[in-house]
Coordinates of C-alpha atoms and ligand atoms in Angstrom, one line a residue:
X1 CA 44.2 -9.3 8.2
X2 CA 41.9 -8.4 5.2
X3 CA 41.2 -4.5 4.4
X4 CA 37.7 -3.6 3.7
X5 CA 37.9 0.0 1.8
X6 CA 35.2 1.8 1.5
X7 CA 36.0 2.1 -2.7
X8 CA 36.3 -1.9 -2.6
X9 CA 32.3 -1.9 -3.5
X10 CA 32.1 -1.6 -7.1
X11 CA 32.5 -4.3 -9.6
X12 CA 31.0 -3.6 -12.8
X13 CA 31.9 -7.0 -14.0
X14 CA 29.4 -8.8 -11.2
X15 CA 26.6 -11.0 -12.0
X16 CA 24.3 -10.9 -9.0
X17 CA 23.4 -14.9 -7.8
X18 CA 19.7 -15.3 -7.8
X19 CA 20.2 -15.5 -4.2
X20 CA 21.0 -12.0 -3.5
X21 CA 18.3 -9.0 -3.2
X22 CA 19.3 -6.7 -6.4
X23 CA 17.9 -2.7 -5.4
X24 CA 18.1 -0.2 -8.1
X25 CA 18.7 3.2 -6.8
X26 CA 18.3 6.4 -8.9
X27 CA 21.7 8.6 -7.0
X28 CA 22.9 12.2 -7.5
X29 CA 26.8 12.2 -6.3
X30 CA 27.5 15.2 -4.2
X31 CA 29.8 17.5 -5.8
X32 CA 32.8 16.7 -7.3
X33 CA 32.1 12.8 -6.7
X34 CA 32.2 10.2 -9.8
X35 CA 29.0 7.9 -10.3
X36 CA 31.0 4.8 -9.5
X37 CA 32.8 6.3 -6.3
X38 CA 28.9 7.4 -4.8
X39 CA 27.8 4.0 -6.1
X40 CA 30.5 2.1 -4.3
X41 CA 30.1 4.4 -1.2
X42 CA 25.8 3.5 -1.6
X43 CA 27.1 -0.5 -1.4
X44 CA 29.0 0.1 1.0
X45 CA 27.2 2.2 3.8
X46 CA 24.3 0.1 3.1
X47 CA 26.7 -3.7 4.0
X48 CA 29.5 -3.6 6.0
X49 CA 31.5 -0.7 5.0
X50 CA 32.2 2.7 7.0
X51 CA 33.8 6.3 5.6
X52 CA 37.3 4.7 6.9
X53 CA 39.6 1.6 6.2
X54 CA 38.9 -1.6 8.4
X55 CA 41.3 -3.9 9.1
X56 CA 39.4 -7.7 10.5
X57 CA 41.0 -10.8 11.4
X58 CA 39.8 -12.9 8.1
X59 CA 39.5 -15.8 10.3
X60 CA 36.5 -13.6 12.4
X61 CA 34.7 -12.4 9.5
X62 CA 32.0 -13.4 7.4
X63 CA 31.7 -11.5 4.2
X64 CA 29.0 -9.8 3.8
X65 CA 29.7 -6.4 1.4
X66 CA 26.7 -5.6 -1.3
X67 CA 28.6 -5.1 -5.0
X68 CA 27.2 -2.0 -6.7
X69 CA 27.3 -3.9 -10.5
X70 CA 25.7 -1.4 -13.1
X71 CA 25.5 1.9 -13.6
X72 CA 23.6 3.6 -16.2
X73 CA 25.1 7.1 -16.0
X74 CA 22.2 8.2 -18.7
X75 CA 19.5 7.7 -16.0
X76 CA 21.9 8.4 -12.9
X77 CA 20.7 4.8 -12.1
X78 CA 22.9 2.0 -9.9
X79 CA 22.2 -1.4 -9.4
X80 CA 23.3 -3.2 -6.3
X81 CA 23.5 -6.7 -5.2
X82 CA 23.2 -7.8 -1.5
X83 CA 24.3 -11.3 -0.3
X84 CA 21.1 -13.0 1.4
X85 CA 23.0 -13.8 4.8
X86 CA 23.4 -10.0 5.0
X87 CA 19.5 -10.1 6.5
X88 CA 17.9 -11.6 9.3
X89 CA 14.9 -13.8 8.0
X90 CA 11.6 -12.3 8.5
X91 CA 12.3 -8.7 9.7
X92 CA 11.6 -6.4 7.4
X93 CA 12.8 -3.2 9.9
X94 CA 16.3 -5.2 9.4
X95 CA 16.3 -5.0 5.9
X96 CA 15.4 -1.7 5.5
X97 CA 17.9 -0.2 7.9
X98 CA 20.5 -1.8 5.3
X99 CA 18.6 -1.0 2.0
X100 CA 16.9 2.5 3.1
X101 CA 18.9 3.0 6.2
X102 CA 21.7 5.4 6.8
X103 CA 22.4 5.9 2.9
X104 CA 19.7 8.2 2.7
X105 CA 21.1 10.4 4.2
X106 CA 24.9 10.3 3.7
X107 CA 27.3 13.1 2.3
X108 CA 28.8 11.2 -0.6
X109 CA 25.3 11.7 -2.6
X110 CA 23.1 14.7 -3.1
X111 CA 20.1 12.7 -3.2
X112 CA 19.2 9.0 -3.5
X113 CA 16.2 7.3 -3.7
X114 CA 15.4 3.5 -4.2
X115 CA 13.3 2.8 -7.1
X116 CA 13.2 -0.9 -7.2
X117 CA 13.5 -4.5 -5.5
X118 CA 14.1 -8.2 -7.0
X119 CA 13.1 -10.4 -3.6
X120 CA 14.8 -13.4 -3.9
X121 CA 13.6 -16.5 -2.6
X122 CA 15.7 -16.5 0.5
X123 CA 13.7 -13.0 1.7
X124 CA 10.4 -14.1 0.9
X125 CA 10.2 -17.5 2.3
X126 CA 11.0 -15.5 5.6
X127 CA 7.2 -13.6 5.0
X128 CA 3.8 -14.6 4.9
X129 CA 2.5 -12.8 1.9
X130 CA -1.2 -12.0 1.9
X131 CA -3.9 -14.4 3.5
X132 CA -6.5 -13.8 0.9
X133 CA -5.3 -11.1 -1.6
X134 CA -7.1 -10.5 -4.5
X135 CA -9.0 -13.6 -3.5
X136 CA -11.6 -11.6 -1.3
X137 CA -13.5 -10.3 -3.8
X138 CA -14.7 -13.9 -4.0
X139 CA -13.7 -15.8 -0.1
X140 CA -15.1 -12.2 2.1
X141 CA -17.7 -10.2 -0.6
X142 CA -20.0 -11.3 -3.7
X143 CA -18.5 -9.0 -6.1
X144 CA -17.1 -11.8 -8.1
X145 CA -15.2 -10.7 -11.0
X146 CA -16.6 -6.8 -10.6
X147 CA -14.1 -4.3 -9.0
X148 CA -14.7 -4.1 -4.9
X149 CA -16.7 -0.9 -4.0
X150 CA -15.8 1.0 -0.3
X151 CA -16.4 4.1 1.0
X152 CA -15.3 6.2 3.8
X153 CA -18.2 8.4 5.7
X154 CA -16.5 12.4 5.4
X155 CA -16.4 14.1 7.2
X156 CA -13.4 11.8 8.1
X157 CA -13.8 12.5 11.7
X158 CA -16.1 14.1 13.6
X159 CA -19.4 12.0 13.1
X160 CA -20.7 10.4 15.7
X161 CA -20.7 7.0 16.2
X162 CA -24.6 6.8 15.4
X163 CA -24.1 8.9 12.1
X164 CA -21.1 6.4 11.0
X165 CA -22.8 3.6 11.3
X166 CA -26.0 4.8 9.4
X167 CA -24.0 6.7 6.6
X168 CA -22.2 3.2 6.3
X169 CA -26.0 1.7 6.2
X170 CA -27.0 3.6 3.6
X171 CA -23.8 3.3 1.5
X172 CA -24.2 -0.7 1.4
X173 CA -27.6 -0.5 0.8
X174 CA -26.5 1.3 -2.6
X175 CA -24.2 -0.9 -3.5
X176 CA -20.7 -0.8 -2.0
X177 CA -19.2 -3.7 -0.7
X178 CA -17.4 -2.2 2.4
X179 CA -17.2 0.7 4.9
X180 CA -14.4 1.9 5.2
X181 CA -12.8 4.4 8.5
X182 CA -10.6 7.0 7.7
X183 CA -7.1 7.2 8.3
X184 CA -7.1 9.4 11.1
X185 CA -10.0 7.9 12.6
X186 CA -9.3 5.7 15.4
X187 CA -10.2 6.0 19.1
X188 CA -11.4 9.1 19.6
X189 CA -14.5 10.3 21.9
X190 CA -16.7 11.7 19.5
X191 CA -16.9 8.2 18.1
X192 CA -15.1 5.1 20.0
X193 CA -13.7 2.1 18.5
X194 CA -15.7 -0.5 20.1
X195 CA -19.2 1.3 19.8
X196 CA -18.4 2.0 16.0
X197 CA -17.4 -1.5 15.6
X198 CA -20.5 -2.9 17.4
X199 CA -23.1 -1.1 15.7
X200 CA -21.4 -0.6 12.2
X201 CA -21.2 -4.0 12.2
X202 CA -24.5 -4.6 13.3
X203 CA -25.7 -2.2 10.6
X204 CA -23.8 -4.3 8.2
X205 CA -25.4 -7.6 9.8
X206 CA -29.3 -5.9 8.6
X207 CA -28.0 -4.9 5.2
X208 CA -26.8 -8.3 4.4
X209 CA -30.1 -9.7 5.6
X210 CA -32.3 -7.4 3.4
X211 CA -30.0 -6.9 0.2
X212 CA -28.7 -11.2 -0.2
X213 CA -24.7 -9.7 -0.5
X214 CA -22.2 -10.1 1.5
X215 CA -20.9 -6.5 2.9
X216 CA -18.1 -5.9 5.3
X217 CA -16.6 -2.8 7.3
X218 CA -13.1 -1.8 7.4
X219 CA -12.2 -0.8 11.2
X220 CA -9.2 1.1 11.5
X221 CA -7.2 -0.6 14.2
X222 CA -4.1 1.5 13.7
X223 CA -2.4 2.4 17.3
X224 CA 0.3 1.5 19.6
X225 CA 1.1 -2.0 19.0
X226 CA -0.2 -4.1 22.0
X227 CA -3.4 -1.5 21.2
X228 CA -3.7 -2.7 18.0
X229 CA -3.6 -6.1 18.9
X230 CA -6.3 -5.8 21.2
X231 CA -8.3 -4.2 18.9
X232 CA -8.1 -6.9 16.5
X233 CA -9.1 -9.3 18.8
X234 CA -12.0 -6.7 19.3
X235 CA -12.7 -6.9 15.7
X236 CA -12.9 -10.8 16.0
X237 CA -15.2 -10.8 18.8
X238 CA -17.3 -8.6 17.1
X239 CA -17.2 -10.8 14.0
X240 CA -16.2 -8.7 10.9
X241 CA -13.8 -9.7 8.2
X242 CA -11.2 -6.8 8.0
X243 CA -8.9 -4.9 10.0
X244 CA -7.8 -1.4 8.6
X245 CA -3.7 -0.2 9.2
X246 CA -2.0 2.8 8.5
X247 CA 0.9 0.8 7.6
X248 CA 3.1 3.4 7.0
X249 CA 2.5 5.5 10.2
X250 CA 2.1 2.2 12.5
X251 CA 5.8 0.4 10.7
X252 CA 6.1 -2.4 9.3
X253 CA 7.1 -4.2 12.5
X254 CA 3.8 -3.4 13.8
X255 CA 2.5 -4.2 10.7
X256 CA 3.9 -7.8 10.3
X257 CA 2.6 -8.5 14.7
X258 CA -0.7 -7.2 13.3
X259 CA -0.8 -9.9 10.6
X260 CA 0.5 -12.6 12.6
X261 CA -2.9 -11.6 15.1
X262 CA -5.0 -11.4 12.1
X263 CA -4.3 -15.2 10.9
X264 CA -5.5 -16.7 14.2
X265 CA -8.6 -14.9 13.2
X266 CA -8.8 -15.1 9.1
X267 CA -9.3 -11.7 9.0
X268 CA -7.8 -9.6 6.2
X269 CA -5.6 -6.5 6.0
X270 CA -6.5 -3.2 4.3
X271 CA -3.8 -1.3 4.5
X272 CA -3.8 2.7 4.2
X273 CA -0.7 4.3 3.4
X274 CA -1.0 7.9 4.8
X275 CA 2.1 9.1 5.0
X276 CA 3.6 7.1 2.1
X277 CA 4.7 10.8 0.1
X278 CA 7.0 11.6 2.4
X279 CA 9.1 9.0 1.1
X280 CA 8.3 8.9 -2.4
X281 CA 6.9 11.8 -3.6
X282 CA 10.2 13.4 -4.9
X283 CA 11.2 11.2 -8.3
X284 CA 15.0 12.0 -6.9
X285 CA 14.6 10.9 -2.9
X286 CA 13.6 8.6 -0.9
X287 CA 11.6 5.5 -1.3
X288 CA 9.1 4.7 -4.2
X289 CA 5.4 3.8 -4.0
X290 CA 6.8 0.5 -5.8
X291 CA 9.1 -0.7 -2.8
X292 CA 6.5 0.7 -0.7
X293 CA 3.9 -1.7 -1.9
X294 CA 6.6 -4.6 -2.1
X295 CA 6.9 -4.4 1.3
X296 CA 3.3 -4.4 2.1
X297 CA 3.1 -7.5 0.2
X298 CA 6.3 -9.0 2.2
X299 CA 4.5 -8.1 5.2
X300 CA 1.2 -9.9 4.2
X301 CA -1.7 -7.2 3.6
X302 CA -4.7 -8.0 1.0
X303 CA -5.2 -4.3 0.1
X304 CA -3.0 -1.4 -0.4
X305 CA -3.9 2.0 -1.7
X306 CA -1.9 2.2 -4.7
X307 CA -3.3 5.6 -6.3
X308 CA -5.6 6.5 -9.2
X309 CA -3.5 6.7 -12.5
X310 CA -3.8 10.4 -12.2
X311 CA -7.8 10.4 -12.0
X312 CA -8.2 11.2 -8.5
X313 CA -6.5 14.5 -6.0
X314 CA -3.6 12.9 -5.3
X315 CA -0.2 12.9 -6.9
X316 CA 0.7 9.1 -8.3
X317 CA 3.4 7.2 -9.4
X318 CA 3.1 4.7 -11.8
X319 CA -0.2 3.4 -10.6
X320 CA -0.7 0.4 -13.7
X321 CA 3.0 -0.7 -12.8
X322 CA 2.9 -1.4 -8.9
X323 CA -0.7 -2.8 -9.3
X324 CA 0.5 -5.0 -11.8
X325 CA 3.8 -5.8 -9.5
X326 CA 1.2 -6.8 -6.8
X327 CA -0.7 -8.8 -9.1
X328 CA 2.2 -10.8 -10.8
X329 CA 4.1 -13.5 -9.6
X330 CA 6.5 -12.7 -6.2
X331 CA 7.9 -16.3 -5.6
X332 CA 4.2 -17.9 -5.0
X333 CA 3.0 -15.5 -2.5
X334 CA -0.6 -14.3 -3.3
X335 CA -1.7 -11.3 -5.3
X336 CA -2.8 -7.9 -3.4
X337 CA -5.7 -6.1 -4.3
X338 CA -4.3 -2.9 -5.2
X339 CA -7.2 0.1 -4.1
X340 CA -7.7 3.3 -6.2
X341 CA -8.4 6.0 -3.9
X342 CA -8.6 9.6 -3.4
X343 CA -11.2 12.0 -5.2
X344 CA -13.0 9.3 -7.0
X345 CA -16.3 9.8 -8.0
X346 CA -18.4 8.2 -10.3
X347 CA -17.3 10.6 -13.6
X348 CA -14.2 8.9 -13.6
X349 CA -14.9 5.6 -12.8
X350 CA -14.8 3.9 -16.9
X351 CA -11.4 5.8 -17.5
X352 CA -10.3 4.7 -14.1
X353 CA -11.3 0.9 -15.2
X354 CA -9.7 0.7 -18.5
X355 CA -6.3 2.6 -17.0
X356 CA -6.3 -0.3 -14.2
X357 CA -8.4 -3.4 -14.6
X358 CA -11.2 -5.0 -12.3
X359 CA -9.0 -6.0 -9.9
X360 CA -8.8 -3.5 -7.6
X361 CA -10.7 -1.8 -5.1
X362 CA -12.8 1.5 -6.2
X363 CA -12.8 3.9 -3.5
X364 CA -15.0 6.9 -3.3
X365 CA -15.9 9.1 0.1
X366 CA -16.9 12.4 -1.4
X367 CA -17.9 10.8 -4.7
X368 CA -20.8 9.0 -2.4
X369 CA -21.6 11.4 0.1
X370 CA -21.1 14.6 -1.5
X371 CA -24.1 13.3 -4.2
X372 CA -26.8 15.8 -4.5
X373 CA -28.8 13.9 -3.0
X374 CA -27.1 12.0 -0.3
X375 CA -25.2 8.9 0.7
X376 CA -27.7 6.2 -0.9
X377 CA -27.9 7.9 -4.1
X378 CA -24.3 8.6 -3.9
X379 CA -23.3 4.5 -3.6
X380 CA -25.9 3.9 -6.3
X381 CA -24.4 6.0 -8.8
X382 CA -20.5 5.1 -7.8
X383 CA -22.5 1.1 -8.4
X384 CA -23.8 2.2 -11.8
X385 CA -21.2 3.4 -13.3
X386 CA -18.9 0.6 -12.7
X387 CA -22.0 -1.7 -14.1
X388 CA -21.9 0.8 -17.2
X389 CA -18.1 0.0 -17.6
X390 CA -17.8 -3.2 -17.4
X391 CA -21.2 -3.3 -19.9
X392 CA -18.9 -1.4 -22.5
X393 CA -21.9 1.3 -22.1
X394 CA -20.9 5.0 -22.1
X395 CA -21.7 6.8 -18.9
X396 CA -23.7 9.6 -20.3
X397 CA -25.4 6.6 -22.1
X398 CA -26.3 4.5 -19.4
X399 CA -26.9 7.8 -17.1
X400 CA -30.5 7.8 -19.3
X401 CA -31.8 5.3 -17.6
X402 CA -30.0 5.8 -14.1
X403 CA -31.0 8.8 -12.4
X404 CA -28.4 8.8 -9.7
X405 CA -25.9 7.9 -11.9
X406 CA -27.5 11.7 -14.4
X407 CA -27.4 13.3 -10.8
X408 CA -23.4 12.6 -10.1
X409 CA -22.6 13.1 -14.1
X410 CA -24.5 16.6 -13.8
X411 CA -22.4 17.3 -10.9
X412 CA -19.2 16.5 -11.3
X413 CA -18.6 15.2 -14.9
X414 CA -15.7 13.4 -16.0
X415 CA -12.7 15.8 -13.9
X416 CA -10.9 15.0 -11.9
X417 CA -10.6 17.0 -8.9
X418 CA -7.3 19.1 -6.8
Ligands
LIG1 O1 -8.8 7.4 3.0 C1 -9.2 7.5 1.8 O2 -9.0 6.6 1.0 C2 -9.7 8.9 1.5 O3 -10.3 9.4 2.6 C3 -10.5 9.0 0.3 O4 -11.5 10.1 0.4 P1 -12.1 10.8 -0.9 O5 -12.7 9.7 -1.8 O6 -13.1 11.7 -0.4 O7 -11.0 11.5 -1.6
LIG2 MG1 -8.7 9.3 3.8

């Protein structure tokens, strides 16, 4: 008989084998509870221990407890080390009901929330990674080495079918690369999938005829998962490029069917993240934006919103960290495009660059259609001020001989907006 004790889980002393998947948690022990007891009680919870003793038959049991091995009491930061057989090879739901499963919630900390991942080869190989990442700047869309331009038509829902597709027209025509639905905009009867798909896409299929770029349209598939399905295939048939997921609302078990269906079509994955602050908003619970956007990765998206860098109306973390997470090396699986989204418009856009590179995504709704004078204008300006940018010219500068570009600096100038 071998005792497993729920204090048995901490060994300061332990180097993790490159093998194991090290998490970095950032814990507050509940009252009256030592760093190392919570930390043990995080490894434990999170393996195969429980709140009481167990006594196994050695000869019956694999051993399979995580070691919590650092501790910076400073920080109120704990490393822990998780033995690879511990997961089941290409799920991520598994993983995460050991990683960011019941320890979330459990008595023996006040709060916890997991800050970090090192994926070790064993996890990956289970996951495709993206199809084309970063790579569809150049494989889907001409924008070479420029960032991608996309909009979403606002209001976000609400437009008919007709006005979507035309507000997307005009967009193009300006200069973005792709339409793009909003989050909550799916099936509904003001403006159904199929029709939106047809004529946005037909839309797209003029604009690429009279303009010489390739353009593209971001359908937001997101549903019930045998929905989902079928609307990629819908996508397919229609013959666009992208699907669109609310990854975070859908799960990533949905999320990793819908990239399996998107591979027998070589279509790529935008993936939206509504939802994502509820896990890591608080810089004391839950789940970051970082593991987040590992995941996605994991899973096999080419986009993900990653935030602004504090330019746009939503609250960030670390925006230049997880973009360059998802464009560094993850055991050979390809780079995401990591998109900057939310209150962008084109005031912004040369501090926005030189925070986060050219390779990402530029999104902008009301920065295009809330131009004074309309949706073409709008996508011209958002256009111009990234060709300002990447020219080293000053946007006030180059506004002097860019009258949409004057219109949206007169507007809006360089704040960001609440
Ligand atoms: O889904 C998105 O990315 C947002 O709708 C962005 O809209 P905004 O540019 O108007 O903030
Ligand atoms: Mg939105």
């Amino acid at each position: 008989m071998t005792g497993i004790e729920y204090d048995d889980f901490l060994d300061r002393t332990y180097d993790p084998a490159a093998t194991e998947l090290v998490c970095t948690f950032r814990i507050e022990p509940a009252e009256e509870m030592t760093i190392e007891a919570a930390a043990s009680r995080v490894a434990s919870e999170s393996s195969n221990g429980t709140w009481a003793t167990l006594h196994v038959d050695e000869s019956e049991l694999t051993h399979l407890g995580a070691v919590a091995c650092e501790i910076d009491e400073s920080e109120n930061e704990i490393t822990v080390a998780y033995p690879a057989d511990l997961f089941e090879a290409g799920s991520m739901p598994q993983i995460l009901s050991c990683i960011a499963g019941n320890i979330m919630g459990m008595k023996a900390v006040e709060s916890i929330r997991l800050e970090d991942c090192e994926w070790p080869e064993s996890i990956v190989s289970g996951f495709p990674g993206p199809q084309f990442g970063t790579g569809v700047a150049r494989e889907k869309l001409d924008a070479g080495d420029r960032p991608i331009l996309a909009t979403v038509p606002k209001p976000k829902v609400g437009l008919s079918t007709a006005a979507h597709a035309r507000v997307g027209e005009e967009a193009w025509r300006g200069g973005v690369d792709l339409l793009k639905d909003d989050e909550n905009l799916t099936d509904q009867d003001f403006n159904p999938f199929e029709d939106r798909l047809a004529e946005s896409l037909a839309a797209r299929d003029r604009v690429e005829e009279d303009v010489g770029e390739r353009k593209d349209y971001l359908v937001n598939v997101t549903g019930e998962t045998t929905e989902m399905l079928e609307r990629v295939d819908l996508v397919a048939e229609h013959g666009g490029g992208f699907v669109m997921v609310d990854v975070i609302t859908c799960g990533w078990a949905a999320v990793q069917s819908v990239r399996e269906r998107c591979a027998d079509h070589g279509l790529a994955i935008h993936a939206h993240r509504a939802m994502h602050a509820a896990f890591d908003r608080l810089d004391h619970h839950g789940v970051s934006m970082r593991v987040l956007a590992q995941i996605a990765r994991l899973c096999g998206v080419d986009h993900i919103h990653t935030g602004t860098a504090g330019l746009g109306k939503l609250a960030n973390e670390d925006t230049p960290g997880i973009n360059d997470w998802l464009h560094g090396d993850c055991q050979g699986l390809k780079p995401v495009l990591p998109v900057a989204s939310g209150g962008l418009h084109p005031g912004v856009v040369d501090r926005l660059i030189d925070a986060l590179g050219t390779d990402i995504c530029i999104q902008a709704g009301g920065g295009i259609h809330g131009h004074p004078d309309g949706t073409h204008a709008g996508a011209k300006a958002l256009r111009q001020s990234v060709d300002a940018s990447l020219d080293g010219v000053p946007l006030d500068e180059y506004a002097q001989e860019h009258a949409e570009l004057a219109t949206a600096l007169d507007k809006w100038g360089a704040e960001t907006p609440r």
